[in-house]
């Protein structure tokens, strides 16, 4: 409980901090309680998972610290983030800064080649830990991209944009295939997270209003849906004491309320129209297909992302089918009890948000529209300024 | 009054000498030592504002020296309070052990005040010789006679380092014709009569002389090319002795190094590069070797080598901010180490060495000790919001601020932090993440509990609000510039 509260403090602070040092301190301070959550209350391979989580994320953010110090020194000794943004650093400096940011944030997201800590940490963490990890912790990475990488190193972002976009696609496809092969329910959801976060980075780095708004919405959606799915699996785990999909088959007959919830969340995760993820993914893809002045292969990119959505349907529906009906060789589940009132109250708000965002996303979009529009305008302005400067030099 | 803490320490030597004539009980000795160290601490606090010079200006009493004396006394006080009666010291020589400890403290206190090379040498020898005797004063454990080996190693390396020191001093005298530090640095009354070493760093002789003098203190600080004694001495001496060696002399070494580097002119690129190599070498050597250690004290020894590299990193910026940061860093380092050694001494009831494996399930055996260990190890690793992070952060800022060419060393230092995390984390892992069959709880006295909370609070407080300590450090260093 202490760990959870300390972590909540740190995470609120991370998103609110306007001072770079404060941001870094809170960003790192959150590791210790999370490490203890996994390390003390985790599953059988908790030591491996917690150490990997800790080392991976910490090693990634060390260079972020150097970048912060460099920015501090080259900005008249200021740590104030708005002072640091939009400063037209030289292109070498921007590339190095982006490298440091990318390493720190991509590990946190996690993007495709840096994702290996996530399944391990998710699987071993207790349910509460998994929910926090999926719903909020991962968003720190994408928030970092939006907050720091884009405004501080716009020139470098355009240069590396194709790589990052294709990495996102790789994440979506890879996450989908890996999830398809899992026997462990938590691992399945963890890999689906890799895929969903791929959509988020895809939206961010397509660099237009549609894409970024879709990405932010998708961040919220992923928090709601995946958090709810982890809770659902936690509830099964409390009953069967196993995360094996094979041991949880055919509970639909005995847990009708539970499978109703599960079905809605699964459909949301798949991106079914009417649920929240549909709106997010649709906006991201719409952003991708929009003519793009930095990236010409956007149609191919969009087409490559489509199989990811199909894969999501395949693995999620497979899990749903197994849990509700199973096959002929279901274990005897007749002793299992349905959700109690506490569990229903826990899940109900998630369901509310699934449909609220799905049917009336305007409520949420209006909050972000002004800031995203400003971000994109300033980004384009910085680009054209850089191009003009380049032409004058030539 | 200016000389009060030193006189009290001298008197305490006599007290323990008389006690050693009879057969005092452990309890009596322990209490006497606690009370004396408290009195010394109070006297240093009382003398904090004193100023002046003694013994024909070879002994300066100023805020810098008085602040360091206060730190030395405080470290010894908390060390004695946190360790429990020295179970592994030979029972018939406990009184002598305290004599040597206080004599060493006296030497270190004189060291931070000395501004004349001869008196520096005398004070250094007083402090070192006392520790040479403390190391082998460990009861035989039956198996290996590690403490004797450690004692001889410590002595031989110490003598070698002193040799370097004297040789360097003779060069400095030869170059300038004075043995007074202020004369060397060009702030003395005889300005113009002698050529100051400050302006000589384009000459090889001055570089060699200065590096040799500094290496005498590198030995005390356990810095890279003079680190060979560290792991064996840490492992071989009793836990309490190790705690002393790991904390108190390092404070004095940093004080003297600050005095020495203020004489160096920044234009001397050679010496900067040389120190940079020592610093980075120290970090890499310490961190990489610590990865494979099984004995907790050995691991702390290598981690100490790595931290010495960080401290030198602050000194070689040749800026007041760098010195201030180094001072802040060493204070933090001493606090963290005192906390860890308190945990080690409490767990090791009979004074045996603690393997990292022995910490298994500490979380269940004593949650408070485990938390103290966790906080201080994470702090050593440099994780916010603890003091270790703030120290490293400011050192890196200071270095980069001073010269943009330090970018590569700063990145390398940051990499070292990442390496270090692994071994600190694996100790925490053993203490926290193992569910073992029930082992007996660790008995902790009331004093240890209070001290645990105090150390945790101090590590967090100084990490979050560093300004007070930094302000007083800066004031102290301004005095000697």
Short mmCIF file of C-alpha atoms in Angstrom, two decimals, chain B residues 1-355:
data_model
loop_
_atom_site.label_atom_id
_atom_site.label_comp_id
_atom_site.label_asym_id
_atom_site.label_seq_id
_atom_site.Cartn_x
_atom_site.Cartn_y
_atom_site.Cartn_z
CA UNK B 1 40.00 27.17 22.72
CA UNK B 2 41.17 26.91 19.13
CA UNK B 3 42.93 23.69 19.95
CA UNK B 4 40.22 22.28 22.22
CA UNK B 5 39.02 19.25 20.23
CA UNK B 6 42.58 18.09 19.64
CA UNK B 7 43.44 18.49 23.32
CA UNK B 8 40.36 16.55 24.32
CA UNK B 9 41.34 13.73 21.99
CA UNK B 10 44.83 13.70 23.43
CA UNK B 11 43.29 13.49 26.89
CA UNK B 12 41.04 10.65 25.81
CA UNK B 13 44.15 8.73 24.79
CA UNK B 14 45.36 9.07 28.37
CA UNK B 15 41.99 7.99 29.76
CA UNK B 16 42.06 4.80 27.74
CA UNK B 17 45.70 4.27 28.59
CA UNK B 18 44.85 4.20 32.27
CA UNK B 19 41.85 2.01 31.60
CA UNK B 20 44.08 -0.44 29.74
CA UNK B 21 46.19 -0.91 32.85
CA UNK B 22 43.34 -2.59 34.69
CA UNK B 23 40.78 -5.07 33.43
CA UNK B 24 37.82 -2.90 32.50
CA UNK B 25 34.57 -4.49 31.36
CA UNK B 26 33.50 -4.12 27.74
CA UNK B 27 30.50 -2.16 28.87
CA UNK B 28 32.62 0.42 30.67
CA UNK B 29 34.95 0.88 27.69
CA UNK B 30 32.07 1.23 25.29
CA UNK B 31 30.33 3.82 27.42
CA UNK B 32 33.52 5.80 27.97
CA UNK B 33 34.18 5.83 24.24
CA UNK B 34 30.64 6.99 23.49
CA UNK B 35 30.82 9.76 26.03
CA UNK B 36 34.24 10.94 24.90
CA UNK B 37 33.21 10.99 21.26
CA UNK B 38 30.12 12.98 22.21
CA UNK B 39 32.23 15.48 24.13
CA UNK B 40 34.61 15.80 21.19
CA UNK B 41 31.68 16.34 18.84
CA UNK B 42 30.26 19.04 21.09
CA UNK B 43 33.64 20.72 21.40
CA UNK B 44 34.05 20.79 17.61
CA UNK B 45 30.59 22.32 17.35
CA UNK B 46 31.56 24.91 19.92
CA UNK B 47 34.77 25.70 18.05
CA UNK B 48 33.09 25.95 14.64
CA UNK B 49 33.44 29.70 14.48
CA UNK B 50 37.06 29.88 15.68
CA UNK B 51 39.71 31.51 13.56
CA UNK B 52 43.42 32.00 13.74
CA UNK B 53 46.73 30.29 13.23
CA UNK B 54 48.94 28.36 15.60
CA UNK B 55 52.49 27.03 15.74
CA UNK B 56 54.20 29.65 13.60
CA UNK B 57 51.39 29.65 11.05
CA UNK B 58 51.74 25.98 10.22
CA UNK B 59 48.33 25.24 11.66
CA UNK B 60 45.31 27.16 10.45
CA UNK B 61 42.04 27.20 12.34
CA UNK B 62 39.35 28.43 9.98
CA UNK B 63 35.82 27.51 8.98
CA UNK B 64 37.12 24.96 6.46
CA UNK B 65 39.16 23.01 8.97
CA UNK B 66 36.63 23.42 11.77
CA UNK B 67 33.79 22.18 9.58
CA UNK B 68 35.79 19.14 8.58
CA UNK B 69 36.71 18.52 12.23
CA UNK B 70 33.03 18.61 13.04
CA UNK B 71 32.32 16.08 10.30
CA UNK B 72 35.14 13.81 11.48
CA UNK B 73 33.91 13.94 15.07
CA UNK B 74 30.30 13.36 14.03
CA UNK B 75 31.25 10.37 11.85
CA UNK B 76 33.20 8.81 14.71
CA UNK B 77 30.40 9.48 17.15
CA UNK B 78 27.76 7.81 15.00
CA UNK B 79 30.13 5.00 14.18
CA UNK B 80 30.68 4.22 17.85
CA UNK B 81 26.99 4.58 18.59
CA UNK B 82 25.91 2.26 15.79
CA UNK B 83 28.45 -0.51 16.37
CA UNK B 84 27.96 -2.80 19.23
CA UNK B 85 30.94 -3.27 21.51
CA UNK B 86 33.44 -4.60 18.95
CA UNK B 87 32.83 -8.32 19.43
CA UNK B 88 35.60 -9.37 17.08
CA UNK B 89 38.40 -7.36 18.65
CA UNK B 90 40.72 -9.36 20.89
CA UNK B 91 39.18 -9.01 24.31
CA UNK B 92 42.41 -8.11 26.13
CA UNK B 93 43.25 -5.28 23.76
CA UNK B 94 39.96 -3.45 23.52
CA UNK B 95 41.17 -0.48 25.54
CA UNK B 96 44.20 -0.16 23.26
CA UNK B 97 41.89 -0.35 20.27
CA UNK B 98 40.08 2.75 21.46
CA UNK B 99 43.39 4.52 22.10
CA UNK B 100 44.40 3.96 18.50
CA UNK B 101 41.02 4.97 17.18
CA UNK B 102 41.09 8.28 18.99
CA UNK B 103 44.74 8.85 18.11
CA UNK B 104 43.92 8.30 14.47
CA UNK B 105 41.05 10.76 14.80
CA UNK B 106 43.47 13.22 16.39
CA UNK B 107 45.85 12.81 13.47
CA UNK B 108 43.06 13.39 10.97
CA UNK B 109 41.88 16.49 12.81
CA UNK B 110 45.39 17.88 12.78
CA UNK B 111 45.65 16.98 9.12
CA UNK B 112 42.69 19.11 8.05
CA UNK B 113 44.16 22.10 9.88
CA UNK B 114 47.74 21.72 8.67
CA UNK B 115 48.89 24.12 5.98
CA UNK B 116 52.58 23.33 6.13
CA UNK B 117 54.02 20.30 4.40
CA UNK B 118 55.99 19.04 7.38
CA UNK B 119 53.01 19.27 9.71
CA UNK B 120 50.82 17.64 7.06
CA UNK B 121 53.27 14.77 6.98
CA UNK B 122 53.40 14.43 10.75
CA UNK B 123 49.62 14.51 11.10
CA UNK B 124 49.19 12.02 8.27
CA UNK B 125 51.63 9.61 9.86
CA UNK B 126 49.93 9.88 13.23
CA UNK B 127 46.59 9.02 11.72
CA UNK B 128 47.95 6.23 9.53
CA UNK B 129 50.09 4.48 12.12
CA UNK B 130 47.19 4.22 14.52
CA UNK B 131 45.11 2.55 11.83
CA UNK B 132 47.98 0.22 10.86
CA UNK B 133 47.71 -1.20 14.38
CA UNK B 134 43.90 -1.25 14.43
CA UNK B 135 43.66 -3.53 11.39
CA UNK B 136 45.37 -6.65 12.77
CA UNK B 137 43.73 -6.30 16.22
CA UNK B 138 41.07 -8.81 15.31
CA UNK B 139 40.47 -11.98 17.26
CA UNK B 140 41.59 -15.12 15.44
CA UNK B 141 38.66 -16.70 13.70
CA UNK B 142 40.43 -20.04 13.44
CA UNK B 143 40.38 -20.49 9.70
CA UNK B 144 42.46 -17.99 7.79
CA UNK B 145 44.52 -15.27 9.40
CA UNK B 146 43.16 -12.64 7.07
CA UNK B 147 43.61 -9.78 9.48
CA UNK B 148 47.37 -10.17 9.67
CA UNK B 149 47.63 -10.20 5.90
CA UNK B 150 45.40 -7.16 5.76
CA UNK B 151 47.49 -5.36 8.34
CA UNK B 152 50.74 -5.99 6.50
CA UNK B 153 49.22 -4.99 3.17
CA UNK B 154 47.84 -1.83 4.61
CA UNK B 155 51.18 -0.96 6.18
CA UNK B 156 53.27 -1.67 3.09
CA UNK B 157 51.00 0.24 0.71
CA UNK B 158 50.74 3.05 3.19
CA UNK B 159 54.50 3.33 3.50
CA UNK B 160 54.84 3.31 -0.25
CA UNK B 161 52.26 6.06 -0.63
CA UNK B 162 53.99 8.09 2.07
CA UNK B 163 57.21 7.67 0.13
CA UNK B 164 55.56 9.17 -2.92
CA UNK B 165 54.20 11.97 -0.81
CA UNK B 166 57.58 12.87 0.66
CA UNK B 167 59.30 12.68 -2.69
CA UNK B 168 56.71 14.99 -4.21
CA UNK B 169 57.05 17.37 -1.29
CA UNK B 170 60.81 17.53 -1.76
CA UNK B 171 60.26 18.48 -5.41
CA UNK B 172 57.79 21.18 -4.43
CA UNK B 173 60.30 22.55 -1.95
CA UNK B 174 63.00 22.42 -4.57
CA UNK B 175 60.86 24.29 -7.07
CA UNK B 176 59.66 27.05 -4.79
CA UNK B 177 61.82 27.18 -1.72
CA UNK B 178 58.93 27.01 0.70
CA UNK B 179 57.04 24.29 2.46
CA UNK B 180 54.03 26.39 3.31
CA UNK B 181 50.93 25.69 1.27
CA UNK B 182 49.93 29.32 1.10
CA UNK B 183 53.44 30.17 -0.01
CA UNK B 184 53.16 27.60 -2.74
CA UNK B 185 49.79 28.90 -3.80
CA UNK B 186 50.88 32.49 -3.91
CA UNK B 187 48.72 33.95 -1.17
CA UNK B 188 51.42 34.32 1.49
CA UNK B 189 53.06 37.46 2.78
CA UNK B 190 56.29 36.66 1.02
CA UNK B 191 54.64 37.07 -2.34
CA UNK B 192 57.21 37.91 -4.96
CA UNK B 193 60.10 36.39 -3.07
CA UNK B 194 59.44 32.84 -4.15
CA UNK B 195 58.15 31.54 -7.42
CA UNK B 196 54.69 30.10 -6.88
CA UNK B 197 53.93 26.60 -8.01
CA UNK B 198 50.53 27.75 -9.24
CA UNK B 199 52.12 29.24 -12.32
CA UNK B 200 54.39 26.31 -13.04
CA UNK B 201 52.00 23.75 -14.37
CA UNK B 202 53.46 24.01 -17.82
CA UNK B 203 56.61 22.40 -16.42
CA UNK B 204 56.86 18.63 -16.00
CA UNK B 205 58.56 18.92 -12.62
CA UNK B 206 55.62 20.74 -11.06
CA UNK B 207 53.14 18.25 -12.52
CA UNK B 208 55.12 15.27 -11.23
CA UNK B 209 55.58 16.84 -7.82
CA UNK B 210 51.93 17.72 -7.42
CA UNK B 211 50.69 14.33 -8.60
CA UNK B 212 53.06 12.60 -6.18
CA UNK B 213 51.88 14.68 -3.27
CA UNK B 214 48.28 14.02 -4.22
CA UNK B 215 48.88 10.30 -4.53
CA UNK B 216 49.59 10.16 -0.82
CA UNK B 217 45.97 11.18 -0.32
CA UNK B 218 44.69 9.11 -3.20
CA UNK B 219 45.89 6.20 -1.11
CA UNK B 220 43.71 7.30 1.79
CA UNK B 221 40.77 7.90 -0.51
CA UNK B 222 41.27 4.51 -2.23
CA UNK B 223 41.56 5.94 -5.71
CA UNK B 224 42.38 3.84 -8.76
CA UNK B 225 46.14 3.37 -9.05
CA UNK B 226 46.45 3.29 -5.25
CA UNK B 227 43.54 1.02 -4.52
CA UNK B 228 45.22 -2.37 -4.20
CA UNK B 229 45.02 -2.53 -0.43
CA UNK B 230 41.34 -1.71 -0.26
CA UNK B 231 39.50 -5.01 -0.81
CA UNK B 232 41.84 -7.10 1.34
CA UNK B 233 41.91 -4.63 4.19
CA UNK B 234 38.14 -4.25 4.15
CA UNK B 235 37.72 -7.99 4.18
CA UNK B 236 40.45 -8.73 6.70
CA UNK B 237 39.78 -6.18 9.39
CA UNK B 238 36.97 -6.32 11.90
CA UNK B 239 33.65 -4.87 10.79
CA UNK B 240 34.01 -1.87 13.06
CA UNK B 241 37.53 -1.15 11.85
CA UNK B 242 36.37 -1.35 8.27
CA UNK B 243 33.59 1.07 9.05
CA UNK B 244 36.17 3.48 10.44
CA UNK B 245 38.55 3.11 7.50
CA UNK B 246 35.71 3.46 5.02
CA UNK B 247 34.43 6.73 6.38
CA UNK B 248 36.56 8.91 8.63
CA UNK B 249 39.97 9.05 6.86
CA UNK B 250 38.24 9.68 3.54
CA UNK B 251 36.77 12.89 4.85
CA UNK B 252 40.22 14.16 5.77
CA UNK B 253 41.67 13.00 2.46
CA UNK B 254 39.07 15.02 0.58
CA UNK B 255 39.82 18.05 2.75
CA UNK B 256 43.52 17.86 1.94
CA UNK B 257 42.89 17.19 -1.74
CA UNK B 258 40.72 20.31 -1.88
CA UNK B 259 43.56 22.29 -0.29
CA UNK B 260 46.01 20.87 -2.84
CA UNK B 261 43.93 21.29 -5.99
CA UNK B 262 43.22 24.92 -5.19
CA UNK B 263 46.92 25.49 -5.94
CA UNK B 264 46.66 24.06 -9.41
CA UNK B 265 46.27 26.38 -12.33
CA UNK B 266 43.62 25.27 -14.80
CA UNK B 267 45.91 25.96 -17.74
CA UNK B 268 47.88 22.87 -16.83
CA UNK B 269 46.05 20.51 -19.20
CA UNK B 270 48.42 17.62 -18.49
CA UNK B 271 47.49 17.36 -14.87
CA UNK B 272 43.78 17.66 -15.67
CA UNK B 273 44.04 14.80 -18.14
CA UNK B 274 46.00 12.73 -15.68
CA UNK B 275 43.44 13.24 -12.95
CA UNK B 276 40.63 12.54 -15.40
CA UNK B 277 42.20 9.19 -16.25
CA UNK B 278 42.55 8.36 -12.54
CA UNK B 279 38.94 9.33 -11.95
CA UNK B 280 37.43 7.35 -14.83
CA UNK B 281 39.78 4.42 -14.22
CA UNK B 282 38.67 4.37 -10.63
CA UNK B 283 35.00 4.33 -11.56
CA UNK B 284 35.36 1.57 -14.14
CA UNK B 285 37.70 -0.57 -12.05
CA UNK B 286 35.59 -0.26 -8.91
CA UNK B 287 32.25 -0.87 -10.54
CA UNK B 288 33.33 -3.75 -12.76
CA UNK B 289 35.14 -5.56 -9.95
CA UNK B 290 32.28 -5.09 -7.54
CA UNK B 291 30.01 -7.02 -9.89
CA UNK B 292 31.48 -10.40 -8.93
CA UNK B 293 31.98 -10.00 -5.18
CA UNK B 294 30.38 -12.35 -2.69
CA UNK B 295 31.57 -10.76 0.54
CA UNK B 296 29.55 -7.66 1.39
CA UNK B 297 32.54 -5.76 2.75
CA UNK B 298 34.60 -6.54 -0.33
CA UNK B 299 31.78 -5.28 -2.50
CA UNK B 300 31.63 -2.09 -0.48
CA UNK B 301 35.39 -1.76 -0.90
CA UNK B 302 35.11 -1.77 -4.68
CA UNK B 303 32.11 0.50 -4.56
CA UNK B 304 34.25 2.85 -2.45
CA UNK B 305 36.88 2.88 -5.20
CA UNK B 306 34.21 3.81 -7.72
CA UNK B 307 32.90 6.60 -5.51
CA UNK B 308 36.40 7.96 -5.01
CA UNK B 309 36.48 8.38 -8.78
CA UNK B 310 33.34 10.47 -8.61
CA UNK B 311 34.79 12.67 -5.90
CA UNK B 312 37.91 13.31 -7.95
CA UNK B 313 35.61 14.18 -10.83
CA UNK B 314 34.32 17.08 -8.77
CA UNK B 315 37.82 18.20 -7.77
CA UNK B 316 39.23 18.25 -11.26
CA UNK B 317 36.83 20.91 -12.43
CA UNK B 318 39.02 23.38 -10.49
CA UNK B 319 35.97 25.47 -9.68
CA UNK B 320 34.47 26.34 -6.35
CA UNK B 321 31.23 24.64 -7.35
CA UNK B 322 33.17 21.46 -8.12
CA UNK B 323 34.87 21.51 -4.70
CA UNK B 324 31.56 22.19 -3.00
CA UNK B 325 29.96 19.30 -4.82
CA UNK B 326 32.85 17.00 -3.91
CA UNK B 327 32.43 18.00 -0.29
CA UNK B 328 28.70 17.39 -0.44
CA UNK B 329 29.34 14.04 -2.11
CA UNK B 330 31.80 12.83 0.52
CA UNK B 331 29.42 13.80 3.32
CA UNK B 332 26.68 11.83 1.60
CA UNK B 333 29.02 8.92 1.03
CA UNK B 334 30.00 8.84 4.69
CA UNK B 335 26.37 8.92 5.84
CA UNK B 336 25.41 6.07 3.51
CA UNK B 337 28.39 3.98 4.55
CA UNK B 338 27.77 4.55 8.25
CA UNK B 339 24.21 3.34 7.73
CA UNK B 340 25.32 0.23 5.86
CA UNK B 341 28.05 -0.64 8.33
CA UNK B 342 25.64 -0.19 11.19
CA UNK B 343 23.42 -2.80 9.54
CA UNK B 344 26.41 -5.08 8.94
CA UNK B 345 27.61 -4.80 12.52
CA UNK B 346 24.14 -5.46 13.91
CA UNK B 347 23.61 -8.55 11.80
CA UNK B 348 27.04 -9.97 12.49
CA UNK B 349 26.65 -10.83 16.14
CA UNK B 350 30.02 -12.43 16.73
CA UNK B 351 31.84 -10.08 14.39
CA UNK B 352 32.21 -12.48 11.48
CA UNK B 353 32.26 -11.25 7.92
CA UNK B 354 28.88 -10.97 6.23
CA UNK B 355 28.43 -12.60 2.87
#
